[in-house]
């Protein structure tokens, strides 16, 4: 064989010989990053946020408390929690340009795709900057993800352009319910009371973008299924 061909074959043989020892199979045991927010598999199992187990947070904390914990690094005091709820309530209304985009998305789209698209559009409308840092962006997304999904839901299912601002007094869970059952929801109505066991879990659930699309997806089938931990 020509010398150049011999060199090529020799290199291939070395690569093949090394591959069995150097290529990891799957992601087991592979560390890709360090995070102070989330620990997966601590002591071999479980999920922890800022040192709190997901079970303890789900049982003892509200939606807004866990959001504050994840973004600001600590559980809020009563005063901080009241201020944070008011802040989230002020960030729920969607820009008109984002609503225009949501109206163009098909009814057959997966809710996660709605989330992804809405997040990308919001990023172009309200880009990161000195007055809009990462924490502000995180709060904006937490407050508006439910508004995005339910605006798209009502437009594609009923042709409604709902007002996504909601009421300042509503919690995140109440806001979600109010938009979902537009125009018939009131917090004191019998329907709202009967829904509370299902949506009580939303108040305690860990804050993650996956929450909202999964809720909307399950609502197409069985409203009560959202109250079961098997959703996750």
mmCIF file with all atom_site columns, C-alpha atoms in Angstrom:
data_model
loop_
_atom_site.group_PDB
_atom_site.id
_atom_site.type_symbol
_atom_site.label_atom_id
_atom_site.label_alt_id
_atom_site.label_comp_id
_atom_site.label_asym_id
_atom_site.label_entity_id
_atom_site.label_seq_id
_atom_site.pdbx_PDB_ins_code
_atom_site.Cartn_x
_atom_site.Cartn_y
_atom_site.Cartn_z
_atom_site.occupancy
_atom_site.B_iso_or_equiv
_atom_site.pdbx_formal_charge
_atom_site.auth_seq_id
_atom_site.auth_comp_id
_atom_site.auth_asym_id
_atom_site.auth_atom_id
_atom_site.pdbx_PDB_model_num
ATOM 1   C CA . UNK A 1 1   ? 0.000   0.000  0.000  1.00 0.00 ? 1   UNK A CA 1
ATOM 2   C CA . UNK A 1 2   ? 1.126   3.612  -0.580 1.00 0.00 ? 2   UNK A CA 1
ATOM 3   C CA . UNK A 1 3   ? 2.654   5.235  2.537  1.00 0.00 ? 3   UNK A CA 1
ATOM 4   C CA . UNK A 1 4   ? -0.274  7.720  2.866  1.00 0.00 ? 4   UNK A CA 1
ATOM 5   C CA . UNK A 1 5   ? -2.801  4.867  2.908  1.00 0.00 ? 5   UNK A CA 1
ATOM 6   C CA . UNK A 1 6   ? -0.798  2.984  5.535  1.00 0.00 ? 6   UNK A CA 1
ATOM 7   C CA . UNK A 1 7   ? -0.825  6.044  7.816  1.00 0.00 ? 7   UNK A CA 1
ATOM 8   C CA . UNK A 1 8   ? -4.585  6.406  7.374  1.00 0.00 ? 8   UNK A CA 1
ATOM 9   C CA . UNK A 1 9   ? -5.291  2.787  8.258  1.00 0.00 ? 9   UNK A CA 1
ATOM 10  C CA . UNK A 1 10  ? -3.035  2.980  11.270 1.00 0.00 ? 10  UNK A CA 1
ATOM 11  C CA . UNK A 1 11  ? -4.923  6.021  12.590 1.00 0.00 ? 11  UNK A CA 1
ATOM 12  C CA . UNK A 1 12  ? -8.299  4.288  12.122 1.00 0.00 ? 12  UNK A CA 1
ATOM 13  C CA . UNK A 1 13  ? -7.083  1.255  14.005 1.00 0.00 ? 13  UNK A CA 1
ATOM 14  C CA . UNK A 1 14  ? -5.950  3.436  16.917 1.00 0.00 ? 14  UNK A CA 1
ATOM 15  C CA . UNK A 1 15  ? -9.327  5.230  17.050 1.00 0.00 ? 15  UNK A CA 1
ATOM 16  C CA . UNK A 1 16  ? -11.225 1.934  17.057 1.00 0.00 ? 16  UNK A CA 1
ATOM 17  C CA . UNK A 1 17  ? -9.007  0.529  19.798 1.00 0.00 ? 17  UNK A CA 1
ATOM 18  C CA . UNK A 1 18  ? -9.510  3.624  21.973 1.00 0.00 ? 18  UNK A CA 1
ATOM 19  C CA . UNK A 1 19  ? -13.272 3.925  21.457 1.00 0.00 ? 19  UNK A CA 1
ATOM 20  C CA . UNK A 1 20  ? -14.228 1.003  23.691 1.00 0.00 ? 20  UNK A CA 1
ATOM 21  C CA . UNK A 1 21  ? -12.427 2.566  26.665 1.00 0.00 ? 21  UNK A CA 1
ATOM 22  C CA . UNK A 1 22  ? -12.996 6.298  26.139 1.00 0.00 ? 22  UNK A CA 1
ATOM 23  C CA . UNK A 1 23  ? -16.646 6.604  25.063 1.00 0.00 ? 23  UNK A CA 1
ATOM 24  C CA . UNK A 1 24  ? -19.153 6.840  27.928 1.00 0.00 ? 24  UNK A CA 1
ATOM 25  C CA . UNK A 1 25  ? -22.395 4.945  27.373 1.00 0.00 ? 25  UNK A CA 1
ATOM 26  C CA . UNK A 1 26  ? -25.315 7.227  28.138 1.00 0.00 ? 26  UNK A CA 1
ATOM 27  C CA . UNK A 1 27  ? -25.081 9.945  30.798 1.00 0.00 ? 27  UNK A CA 1
ATOM 28  C CA . UNK A 1 28  ? -24.715 7.723  33.865 1.00 0.00 ? 28  UNK A CA 1
ATOM 29  C CA . UNK A 1 29  ? -21.962 9.129  36.047 1.00 0.00 ? 29  UNK A CA 1
ATOM 30  C CA . UNK A 1 30  ? -21.332 12.080 33.716 1.00 0.00 ? 30  UNK A CA 1
ATOM 31  C CA . UNK A 1 31  ? -21.159 15.477 35.471 1.00 0.00 ? 31  UNK A CA 1
ATOM 32  C CA . UNK A 1 32  ? -22.075 18.304 33.107 1.00 0.00 ? 32  UNK A CA 1
ATOM 33  C CA . UNK A 1 33  ? -22.448 21.278 35.464 1.00 0.00 ? 33  UNK A CA 1
ATOM 34  C CA . UNK A 1 34  ? -22.630 22.456 39.047 1.00 0.00 ? 34  UNK A CA 1
ATOM 35  C CA . UNK A 1 35  ? -25.730 24.224 40.369 1.00 0.00 ? 35  UNK A CA 1
ATOM 36  C CA . UNK A 1 36  ? -26.681 25.760 43.698 1.00 0.00 ? 36  UNK A CA 1
ATOM 37  C CA . UNK A 1 37  ? -30.351 25.585 42.740 1.00 0.00 ? 37  UNK A CA 1
ATOM 38  C CA . UNK A 1 38  ? -31.088 21.944 42.055 1.00 0.00 ? 38  UNK A CA 1
ATOM 39  C CA . UNK A 1 39  ? -29.532 18.688 43.201 1.00 0.00 ? 39  UNK A CA 1
ATOM 40  C CA . UNK A 1 40  ? -30.749 15.521 41.485 1.00 0.00 ? 40  UNK A CA 1
ATOM 41  C CA . UNK A 1 41  ? -30.007 12.170 43.065 1.00 0.00 ? 41  UNK A CA 1
ATOM 42  C CA . UNK A 1 42  ? -28.625 13.463 46.355 1.00 0.00 ? 42  UNK A CA 1
ATOM 43  C CA . UNK A 1 43  ? -27.633 10.420 48.420 1.00 0.00 ? 43  UNK A CA 1
ATOM 44  C CA . UNK A 1 44  ? -28.548 8.273  45.444 1.00 0.00 ? 44  UNK A CA 1
ATOM 45  C CA . UNK A 1 45  ? -32.126 9.410  44.977 1.00 0.00 ? 45  UNK A CA 1
ATOM 46  C CA . UNK A 1 46  ? -34.534 12.298 45.268 1.00 0.00 ? 46  UNK A CA 1
ATOM 47  C CA . UNK A 1 47  ? -34.675 15.909 44.134 1.00 0.00 ? 47  UNK A CA 1
ATOM 48  C CA . UNK A 1 48  ? -33.666 18.945 46.177 1.00 0.00 ? 48  UNK A CA 1
ATOM 49  C CA . UNK A 1 49  ? -34.042 22.674 45.541 1.00 0.00 ? 49  UNK A CA 1
ATOM 50  C CA . UNK A 1 50  ? -31.691 24.976 47.464 1.00 0.00 ? 50  UNK A CA 1
ATOM 51  C CA . UNK A 1 51  ? -31.214 22.161 49.977 1.00 0.00 ? 51  UNK A CA 1
ATOM 52  C CA . UNK A 1 52  ? -34.940 21.512 50.513 1.00 0.00 ? 52  UNK A CA 1
ATOM 53  C CA . UNK A 1 53  ? -36.409 18.196 49.401 1.00 0.00 ? 53  UNK A CA 1
ATOM 54  C CA . UNK A 1 54  ? -39.130 18.358 46.793 1.00 0.00 ? 54  UNK A CA 1
ATOM 55  C CA . UNK A 1 55  ? -41.434 16.384 49.109 1.00 0.00 ? 55  UNK A CA 1
ATOM 56  C CA . UNK A 1 56  ? -41.093 18.940 51.914 1.00 0.00 ? 56  UNK A CA 1
ATOM 57  C CA . UNK A 1 57  ? -41.648 21.834 49.533 1.00 0.00 ? 57  UNK A CA 1
ATOM 58  C CA . UNK A 1 58  ? -44.721 20.220 47.968 1.00 0.00 ? 58  UNK A CA 1
ATOM 59  C CA . UNK A 1 59  ? -46.271 19.590 51.367 1.00 0.00 ? 59  UNK A CA 1
ATOM 60  C CA . UNK A 1 60  ? -45.397 22.785 53.208 1.00 0.00 ? 60  UNK A CA 1
ATOM 61  C CA . UNK A 1 61  ? -44.766 25.628 50.756 1.00 0.00 ? 61  UNK A CA 1
ATOM 62  C CA . UNK A 1 62  ? -46.790 27.662 48.299 1.00 0.00 ? 62  UNK A CA 1
ATOM 63  C CA . UNK A 1 63  ? -46.061 28.099 44.613 1.00 0.00 ? 63  UNK A CA 1
ATOM 64  C CA . UNK A 1 64  ? -44.788 31.642 45.134 1.00 0.00 ? 64  UNK A CA 1
ATOM 65  C CA . UNK A 1 65  ? -42.592 30.661 48.089 1.00 0.00 ? 65  UNK A CA 1
ATOM 66  C CA . UNK A 1 66  ? -40.788 28.045 46.011 1.00 0.00 ? 66  UNK A CA 1
ATOM 67  C CA . UNK A 1 67  ? -40.391 30.463 43.100 1.00 0.00 ? 67  UNK A CA 1
ATOM 68  C CA . UNK A 1 68  ? -38.774 32.983 45.458 1.00 0.00 ? 68  UNK A CA 1
ATOM 69  C CA . UNK A 1 69  ? -36.541 30.264 46.919 1.00 0.00 ? 69  UNK A CA 1
ATOM 70  C CA . UNK A 1 70  ? -35.276 29.163 43.523 1.00 0.00 ? 70  UNK A CA 1
ATOM 71  C CA . UNK A 1 71  ? -34.690 32.617 42.071 1.00 0.00 ? 71  UNK A CA 1
ATOM 72  C CA . UNK A 1 72  ? -33.527 34.577 45.118 1.00 0.00 ? 72  UNK A CA 1
ATOM 73  C CA . UNK A 1 73  ? -31.909 31.771 47.111 1.00 0.00 ? 73  UNK A CA 1
ATOM 74  C CA . UNK A 1 74  ? -33.993 31.904 50.278 1.00 0.00 ? 74  UNK A CA 1
ATOM 75  C CA . UNK A 1 75  ? -37.479 31.359 51.604 1.00 0.00 ? 75  UNK A CA 1
ATOM 76  C CA . UNK A 1 76  ? -39.299 34.703 51.782 1.00 0.00 ? 76  UNK A CA 1
ATOM 77  C CA . UNK A 1 77  ? -40.502 36.325 54.976 1.00 0.00 ? 77  UNK A CA 1
ATOM 78  C CA . UNK A 1 78  ? -44.183 37.199 55.218 1.00 0.00 ? 78  UNK A CA 1
ATOM 79  C CA . UNK A 1 79  ? -43.468 40.731 54.010 1.00 0.00 ? 79  UNK A CA 1
ATOM 80  C CA . UNK A 1 80  ? -41.248 39.513 51.177 1.00 0.00 ? 80  UNK A CA 1
ATOM 81  C CA . UNK A 1 81  ? -43.861 36.965 50.124 1.00 0.00 ? 81  UNK A CA 1
ATOM 82  C CA . UNK A 1 82  ? -46.621 39.587 49.951 1.00 0.00 ? 82  UNK A CA 1
ATOM 83  C CA . UNK A 1 83  ? -44.386 41.850 47.871 1.00 0.00 ? 83  UNK A CA 1
ATOM 84  C CA . UNK A 1 84  ? -43.384 38.981 45.594 1.00 0.00 ? 84  UNK A CA 1
ATOM 85  C CA . UNK A 1 85  ? -46.995 37.945 44.976 1.00 0.00 ? 85  UNK A CA 1
ATOM 86  C CA . UNK A 1 86  ? -47.832 41.535 44.069 1.00 0.00 ? 86  UNK A CA 1
ATOM 87  C CA . UNK A 1 87  ? -44.859 41.670 41.711 1.00 0.00 ? 87  UNK A CA 1
ATOM 88  C CA . UNK A 1 88  ? -45.833 38.457 39.915 1.00 0.00 ? 88  UNK A CA 1
ATOM 89  C CA . UNK A 1 89  ? -49.415 39.681 39.590 1.00 0.00 ? 89  UNK A CA 1
ATOM 90  C CA . UNK A 1 90  ? -48.149 42.856 37.897 1.00 0.00 ? 90  UNK A CA 1
ATOM 91  C CA . UNK A 1 91  ? -46.193 40.815 35.310 1.00 0.00 ? 91  UNK A CA 1
ATOM 92  C CA . UNK A 1 92  ? -48.990 38.558 33.998 1.00 0.00 ? 92  UNK A CA 1
ATOM 93  C CA . UNK A 1 93  ? -50.321 40.648 31.128 1.00 0.00 ? 93  UNK A CA 1
ATOM 94  C CA . UNK A 1 94  ? -48.925 39.655 27.728 1.00 0.00 ? 94  UNK A CA 1
ATOM 95  C CA . UNK A 1 95  ? -47.642 42.149 25.132 1.00 0.00 ? 95  UNK A CA 1
ATOM 96  C CA . UNK A 1 96  ? -49.903 42.525 22.104 1.00 0.00 ? 96  UNK A CA 1
ATOM 97  C CA . UNK A 1 97  ? -47.167 41.336 19.745 1.00 0.00 ? 97  UNK A CA 1
ATOM 98  C CA . UNK A 1 98  ? -46.859 38.077 21.695 1.00 0.00 ? 98  UNK A CA 1
ATOM 99  C CA . UNK A 1 99  ? -50.636 37.541 21.545 1.00 0.00 ? 99  UNK A CA 1
ATOM 100 C CA . UNK A 1 100 ? -50.461 38.006 17.761 1.00 0.00 ? 100 UNK A CA 1
ATOM 101 C CA . UNK A 1 101 ? -47.889 35.225 17.535 1.00 0.00 ? 101 UNK A CA 1
ATOM 102 C CA . UNK A 1 102 ? -49.888 32.912 19.813 1.00 0.00 ? 102 UNK A CA 1
ATOM 103 C CA . UNK A 1 103 ? -52.931 33.324 17.573 1.00 0.00 ? 103 UNK A CA 1
ATOM 104 C CA . UNK A 1 104 ? -50.924 32.019 14.627 1.00 0.00 ? 104 UNK A CA 1
ATOM 105 C CA . UNK A 1 105 ? -49.919 28.776 16.342 1.00 0.00 ? 105 UNK A CA 1
ATOM 106 C CA . UNK A 1 106 ? -52.048 25.728 15.452 1.00 0.00 ? 106 UNK A CA 1
ATOM 107 C CA . UNK A 1 107 ? -54.481 24.146 17.875 1.00 0.00 ? 107 UNK A CA 1
ATOM 108 C CA . UNK A 1 108 ? -52.669 20.845 17.351 1.00 0.00 ? 108 UNK A CA 1
ATOM 109 C CA . UNK A 1 109 ? -49.405 22.220 18.789 1.00 0.00 ? 109 UNK A CA 1
ATOM 110 C CA . UNK A 1 110 ? -48.024 20.636 21.942 1.00 0.00 ? 110 UNK A CA 1
ATOM 111 C CA . UNK A 1 111 ? -48.258 22.922 24.986 1.00 0.00 ? 111 UNK A CA 1
ATOM 112 C CA . UNK A 1 112 ? -44.494 22.651 25.482 1.00 0.00 ? 112 UNK A CA 1
ATOM 113 C CA . UNK A 1 113 ? -44.017 24.079 21.997 1.00 0.00 ? 113 UNK A CA 1
ATOM 114 C CA . UNK A 1 114 ? -46.298 26.979 22.931 1.00 0.00 ? 114 UNK A CA 1
ATOM 115 C CA . UNK A 1 115 ? -44.132 27.592 25.989 1.00 0.00 ? 115 UNK A CA 1
ATOM 116 C CA . UNK A 1 116 ? -40.922 27.507 23.978 1.00 0.00 ? 116 UNK A CA 1
ATOM 117 C CA . UNK A 1 117 ? -42.264 29.827 21.295 1.00 0.00 ? 117 UNK A CA 1
ATOM 118 C CA . UNK A 1 118 ? -43.752 32.250 23.797 1.00 0.00 ? 118 UNK A CA 1
ATOM 119 C CA . UNK A 1 119 ? -40.483 32.369 25.735 1.00 0.00 ? 119 UNK A CA 1
ATOM 120 C CA . UNK A 1 120 ? -38.493 33.088 22.574 1.00 0.00 ? 120 UNK A CA 1
ATOM 121 C CA . UNK A 1 121 ? -40.848 35.849 21.459 1.00 0.00 ? 121 UNK A CA 1
ATOM 122 C CA . UNK A 1 122 ? -40.809 37.416 24.918 1.00 0.00 ? 122 UNK A CA 1
ATOM 123 C CA . UNK A 1 123 ? -37.024 37.410 24.782 1.00 0.00 ? 123 UNK A CA 1
ATOM 124 C CA . UNK A 1 124 ? -37.039 39.473 21.603 1.00 0.00 ? 124 UNK A CA 1
ATOM 125 C CA . UNK A 1 125 ? -39.672 41.894 22.902 1.00 0.00 ? 125 UNK A CA 1
ATOM 126 C CA . UNK A 1 126 ? -38.112 42.319 26.342 1.00 0.00 ? 126 UNK A CA 1
ATOM 127 C CA . UNK A 1 127 ? -34.389 41.531 25.933 1.00 0.00 ? 127 UNK A CA 1
ATOM 128 C CA . UNK A 1 128 ? -31.980 41.193 28.817 1.00 0.00 ? 128 UNK A CA 1
ATOM 129 C CA . UNK A 1 129 ? -30.286 44.414 29.851 1.00 0.00 ? 129 UNK A CA 1
ATOM 130 C CA . UNK A 1 130 ? -29.357 46.602 32.835 1.00 0.00 ? 130 UNK A CA 1
ATOM 131 C CA . UNK A 1 131 ? -33.022 47.233 33.662 1.00 0.00 ? 131 UNK A CA 1
ATOM 132 C CA . UNK A 1 132 ? -34.089 43.679 32.846 1.00 0.00 ? 132 UNK A CA 1
ATOM 133 C CA . UNK A 1 133 ? -31.671 41.260 34.465 1.00 0.00 ? 133 UNK A CA 1
ATOM 134 C CA . UNK A 1 134 ? -31.949 37.480 34.721 1.00 0.00 ? 134 UNK A CA 1
ATOM 135 C CA . UNK A 1 135 ? -34.010 37.515 37.906 1.00 0.00 ? 135 UNK A CA 1
ATOM 136 C CA . UNK A 1 136 ? -36.458 39.987 36.432 1.00 0.00 ? 136 UNK A CA 1
ATOM 137 C CA . UNK A 1 137 ? -36.741 37.810 33.327 1.00 0.00 ? 137 UNK A CA 1
ATOM 138 C CA . UNK A 1 138 ? -37.337 34.715 35.451 1.00 0.00 ? 138 UNK A CA 1
ATOM 139 C CA . UNK A 1 139 ? -40.127 36.474 37.365 1.00 0.00 ? 139 UNK A CA 1
ATOM 140 C CA . UNK A 1 140 ? -41.677 37.695 34.113 1.00 0.00 ? 140 UNK A CA 1
ATOM 141 C CA . UNK A 1 141 ? -41.708 34.190 32.653 1.00 0.00 ? 141 UNK A CA 1
ATOM 142 C CA . UNK A 1 142 ? -43.096 32.568 35.806 1.00 0.00 ? 142 UNK A CA 1
ATOM 143 C CA . UNK A 1 143 ? -45.873 35.148 35.895 1.00 0.00 ? 143 UNK A CA 1
ATOM 144 C CA . UNK A 1 144 ? -46.738 34.951 32.207 1.00 0.00 ? 144 UNK A CA 1
ATOM 145 C CA . UNK A 1 145 ? -46.339 31.284 31.206 1.00 0.00 ? 145 UNK A CA 1
ATOM 146 C CA . UNK A 1 146 ? -49.873 30.491 32.343 1.00 0.00 ? 146 UNK A CA 1
ATOM 147 C CA . UNK A 1 147 ? -51.174 33.534 30.501 1.00 0.00 ? 147 UNK A CA 1
ATOM 148 C CA . UNK A 1 148 ? -49.421 32.398 27.315 1.00 0.00 ? 148 UNK A CA 1
ATOM 149 C CA . UNK A 1 149 ? -50.853 28.915 27.387 1.00 0.00 ? 149 UNK A CA 1
ATOM 150 C CA . UNK A 1 150 ? -54.388 29.903 28.261 1.00 0.00 ? 150 UNK A CA 1
ATOM 151 C CA . UNK A 1 151 ? -54.494 32.777 25.773 1.00 0.00 ? 151 UNK A CA 1
ATOM 152 C CA . UNK A 1 152 ? -53.497 30.285 23.054 1.00 0.00 ? 152 UNK A CA 1
ATOM 153 C CA . UNK A 1 153 ? -55.938 27.693 24.425 1.00 0.00 ? 153 UNK A CA 1
ATOM 154 C CA . UNK A 1 154 ? -58.952 30.016 24.372 1.00 0.00 ? 154 UNK A CA 1
ATOM 155 C CA . UNK A 1 155 ? -58.090 31.467 20.981 1.00 0.00 ? 155 UNK A CA 1
ATOM 156 C CA . UNK A 1 156 ? -57.638 28.104 19.276 1.00 0.00 ? 156 UNK A CA 1
ATOM 157 C CA . UNK A 1 157 ? -60.558 26.388 21.040 1.00 0.00 ? 157 UNK A CA 1
ATOM 158 C CA . UNK A 1 158 ? -63.148 29.179 21.296 1.00 0.00 ? 158 UNK A CA 1
ATOM 159 C CA . UNK A 1 159 ? -61.920 32.211 19.339 1.00 0.00 ? 159 UNK A CA 1
ATOM 160 C CA . UNK A 1 160 ? -61.670 34.290 22.552 1.00 0.00 ? 160 UNK A CA 1
ATOM 161 C CA . UNK A 1 161 ? -59.074 37.006 23.070 1.00 0.00 ? 161 UNK A CA 1
ATOM 162 C CA . UNK A 1 162 ? -58.895 36.890 26.856 1.00 0.00 ? 162 UNK A CA 1
ATOM 163 C CA . UNK A 1 163 ? -57.494 39.618 29.088 1.00 0.00 ? 163 UNK A CA 1
ATOM 164 C CA . UNK A 1 164 ? -54.407 38.044 30.644 1.00 0.00 ? 164 UNK A CA 1
ATOM 165 C CA . UNK A 1 165 ? -53.843 40.692 33.343 1.00 0.00 ? 165 UNK A CA 1
ATOM 166 C CA . UNK A 1 166 ? -56.111 38.968 35.866 1.00 0.00 ? 166 UNK A CA 1
ATOM 167 C CA . UNK A 1 167 ? -56.741 40.384 39.324 1.00 0.00 ? 167 UNK A CA 1
ATOM 168 C CA . UNK A 1 168 ? -53.982 41.673 41.635 1.00 0.00 ? 168 UNK A CA 1
ATOM 169 C CA . UNK A 1 169 ? -55.451 39.702 44.530 1.00 0.00 ? 169 UNK A CA 1
ATOM 170 C CA . UNK A 1 170 ? -55.287 36.341 42.746 1.00 0.00 ? 170 UNK A CA 1
ATOM 171 C CA . UNK A 1 171 ? -52.568 33.865 43.570 1.00 0.00 ? 171 UNK A CA 1
ATOM 172 C CA . UNK A 1 172 ? -50.822 32.075 40.713 1.00 0.00 ? 172 UNK A CA 1
ATOM 173 C CA . UNK A 1 173 ? -53.236 29.164 41.081 1.00 0.00 ? 173 UNK A CA 1
ATOM 174 C CA . UNK A 1 174 ? -56.313 31.409 41.160 1.00 0.00 ? 174 UNK A CA 1
ATOM 175 C CA . UNK A 1 175 ? -55.065 33.307 38.120 1.00 0.00 ? 175 UNK A CA 1
ATOM 176 C CA . UNK A 1 176 ? -54.623 30.055 36.222 1.00 0.00 ? 176 UNK A CA 1
ATOM 177 C CA . UNK A 1 177 ? -58.136 28.945 37.195 1.00 0.00 ? 177 UNK A CA 1
ATOM 178 C CA . UNK A 1 178 ? -59.661 32.306 36.321 1.00 0.00 ? 178 UNK A CA 1
ATOM 179 C CA . UNK A 1 179 ? -58.186 32.272 32.824 1.00 0.00 ? 179 UNK A CA 1
ATOM 180 C CA . UNK A 1 180 ? -58.949 28.602 32.288 1.00 0.00 ? 180 UNK A CA 1
ATOM 181 C CA . UNK A 1 181 ? -62.634 29.008 33.126 1.00 0.00 ? 181 UNK A CA 1
ATOM 182 C CA . UNK A 1 182 ? -63.099 32.405 31.472 1.00 0.00 ? 182 UNK A CA 1
ATOM 183 C CA . UNK A 1 183 ? -65.655 33.959 31.603 1.00 0.00 ? 183 UNK A CA 1
ATOM 184 C CA . UNK A 1 184 ? -67.379 31.962 34.354 1.00 0.00 ? 184 UNK A CA 1
ATOM 185 C CA . UNK A 1 185 ? -64.810 31.609 37.147 1.00 0.00 ? 185 UNK A CA 1
ATOM 186 C CA . UNK A 1 186 ? -65.121 33.334 40.519 1.00 0.00 ? 186 UNK A CA 1
ATOM 187 C CA . UNK A 1 187 ? -63.012 32.279 43.526 1.00 0.00 ? 187 UNK A CA 1
ATOM 188 C CA . UNK A 1 188 ? -66.126 31.774 45.691 1.00 0.00 ? 188 UNK A CA 1
ATOM 189 C CA . UNK A 1 189 ? -68.223 29.883 43.150 1.00 0.00 ? 189 UNK A CA 1
ATOM 190 C CA . UNK A 1 190 ? -69.207 26.228 43.779 1.00 0.00 ? 190 UNK A CA 1
ATOM 191 C CA . UNK A 1 191 ? -67.231 25.217 40.684 1.00 0.00 ? 191 UNK A CA 1
ATOM 192 C CA . UNK A 1 192 ? -64.115 26.874 42.030 1.00 0.00 ? 192 UNK A CA 1
ATOM 193 C CA . UNK A 1 193 ? -64.535 25.121 45.367 1.00 0.00 ? 193 UNK A CA 1
ATOM 194 C CA . UNK A 1 194 ? -64.882 21.746 43.668 1.00 0.00 ? 194 UNK A CA 1
ATOM 195 C CA . UNK A 1 195 ? -61.754 22.398 41.619 1.00 0.00 ? 195 UNK A CA 1
ATOM 196 C CA . UNK A 1 196 ? -59.653 23.328 44.621 1.00 0.00 ? 196 UNK A CA 1
ATOM 197 C CA . UNK A 1 197 ? -58.498 19.768 45.432 1.00 0.00 ? 197 UNK A CA 1
ATOM 198 C CA . UNK A 1 198 ? -57.227 19.412 41.878 1.00 0.00 ? 198 UNK A CA 1
ATOM 199 C CA . UNK A 1 199 ? -55.527 22.779 41.703 1.00 0.00 ? 199 UNK A CA 1
ATOM 200 C CA . UNK A 1 200 ? -54.294 22.744 45.274 1.00 0.00 ? 200 UNK A CA 1
ATOM 201 C CA . UNK A 1 201 ? -51.297 20.858 43.983 1.00 0.00 ? 201 UNK A CA 1
ATOM 202 C CA . UNK A 1 202 ? -50.489 23.747 41.663 1.00 0.00 ? 202 UNK A CA 1
ATOM 203 C CA . UNK A 1 203 ? -50.106 25.982 44.713 1.00 0.00 ? 203 UNK A CA 1
ATOM 204 C CA . UNK A 1 204 ? -47.525 23.617 46.195 1.00 0.00 ? 204 UNK A CA 1
ATOM 205 C CA . UNK A 1 205 ? -45.790 22.380 43.085 1.00 0.00 ? 205 UNK A CA 1
ATOM 206 C CA . UNK A 1 206 ? -42.185 23.145 42.253 1.00 0.00 ? 206 UNK A CA 1
ATOM 207 C CA . UNK A 1 207 ? -41.842 26.084 39.863 1.00 0.00 ? 207 UNK A CA 1
ATOM 208 C CA . UNK A 1 208 ? -40.710 24.856 36.473 1.00 0.00 ? 208 UNK A CA 1
ATOM 209 C CA . UNK A 1 209 ? -41.851 25.653 32.948 1.00 0.00 ? 209 UNK A CA 1
ATOM 210 C CA . UNK A 1 210 ? -42.966 22.063 32.555 1.00 0.00 ? 210 UNK A CA 1
ATOM 211 C CA . UNK A 1 211 ? -45.764 22.606 35.075 1.00 0.00 ? 211 UNK A CA 1
ATOM 212 C CA . UNK A 1 212 ? -48.064 24.700 32.917 1.00 0.00 ? 212 UNK A CA 1
ATOM 213 C CA . UNK A 1 213 ? -48.006 22.732 29.672 1.00 0.00 ? 213 UNK A CA 1
ATOM 214 C CA . UNK A 1 214 ? -48.575 19.490 31.528 1.00 0.00 ? 214 UNK A CA 1
ATOM 215 C CA . UNK A 1 215 ? -51.519 20.988 33.376 1.00 0.00 ? 215 UNK A CA 1
ATOM 216 C CA . UNK A 1 216 ? -53.112 22.275 30.187 1.00 0.00 ? 216 UNK A CA 1
ATOM 217 C CA . UNK A 1 217 ? -52.489 18.973 28.435 1.00 0.00 ? 217 UNK A CA 1
ATOM 218 C CA . UNK A 1 218 ? -54.179 17.016 31.221 1.00 0.00 ? 218 UNK A CA 1
ATOM 219 C CA . UNK A 1 219 ? -57.074 19.481 31.392 1.00 0.00 ? 219 UNK A CA 1
ATOM 220 C CA . UNK A 1 220 ? -58.119 18.386 27.921 1.00 0.00 ? 220 UNK A CA 1
ATOM 221 C CA . UNK A 1 221 ? -58.882 14.965 29.387 1.00 0.00 ? 221 UNK A CA 1
ATOM 222 C CA . UNK A 1 222 ? -59.649 15.066 33.089 1.00 0.00 ? 222 UNK A CA 1
ATOM 223 C CA . UNK A 1 223 ? -59.567 18.128 35.296 1.00 0.00 ? 223 UNK A CA 1
ATOM 224 C CA . UNK A 1 224 ? -59.088 16.034 38.408 1.00 0.00 ? 224 UNK A CA 1
ATOM 225 C CA . UNK A 1 225 ? -55.935 14.363 37.142 1.00 0.00 ? 225 UNK A CA 1
ATOM 226 C CA . UNK A 1 226 ? -53.966 17.546 37.760 1.00 0.00 ? 226 UNK A CA 1
ATOM 227 C CA . UNK A 1 227 ? -54.277 17.000 41.480 1.00 0.00 ? 227 UNK A CA 1
ATOM 228 C CA . UNK A 1 228 ? -52.453 13.709 41.435 1.00 0.00 ? 228 UNK A CA 1
ATOM 229 C CA . UNK A 1 229 ? -48.729 13.439 41.979 1.00 0.00 ? 229 UNK A CA 1
ATOM 230 C CA . UNK A 1 230 ? -48.581 10.846 39.224 1.00 0.00 ? 230 UNK A CA 1
ATOM 231 C CA . UNK A 1 231 ? -48.750 13.765 36.750 1.00 0.00 ? 231 UNK A CA 1
ATOM 232 C CA . UNK A 1 232 ? -45.032 14.224 37.387 1.00 0.00 ? 232 UNK A CA 1
#
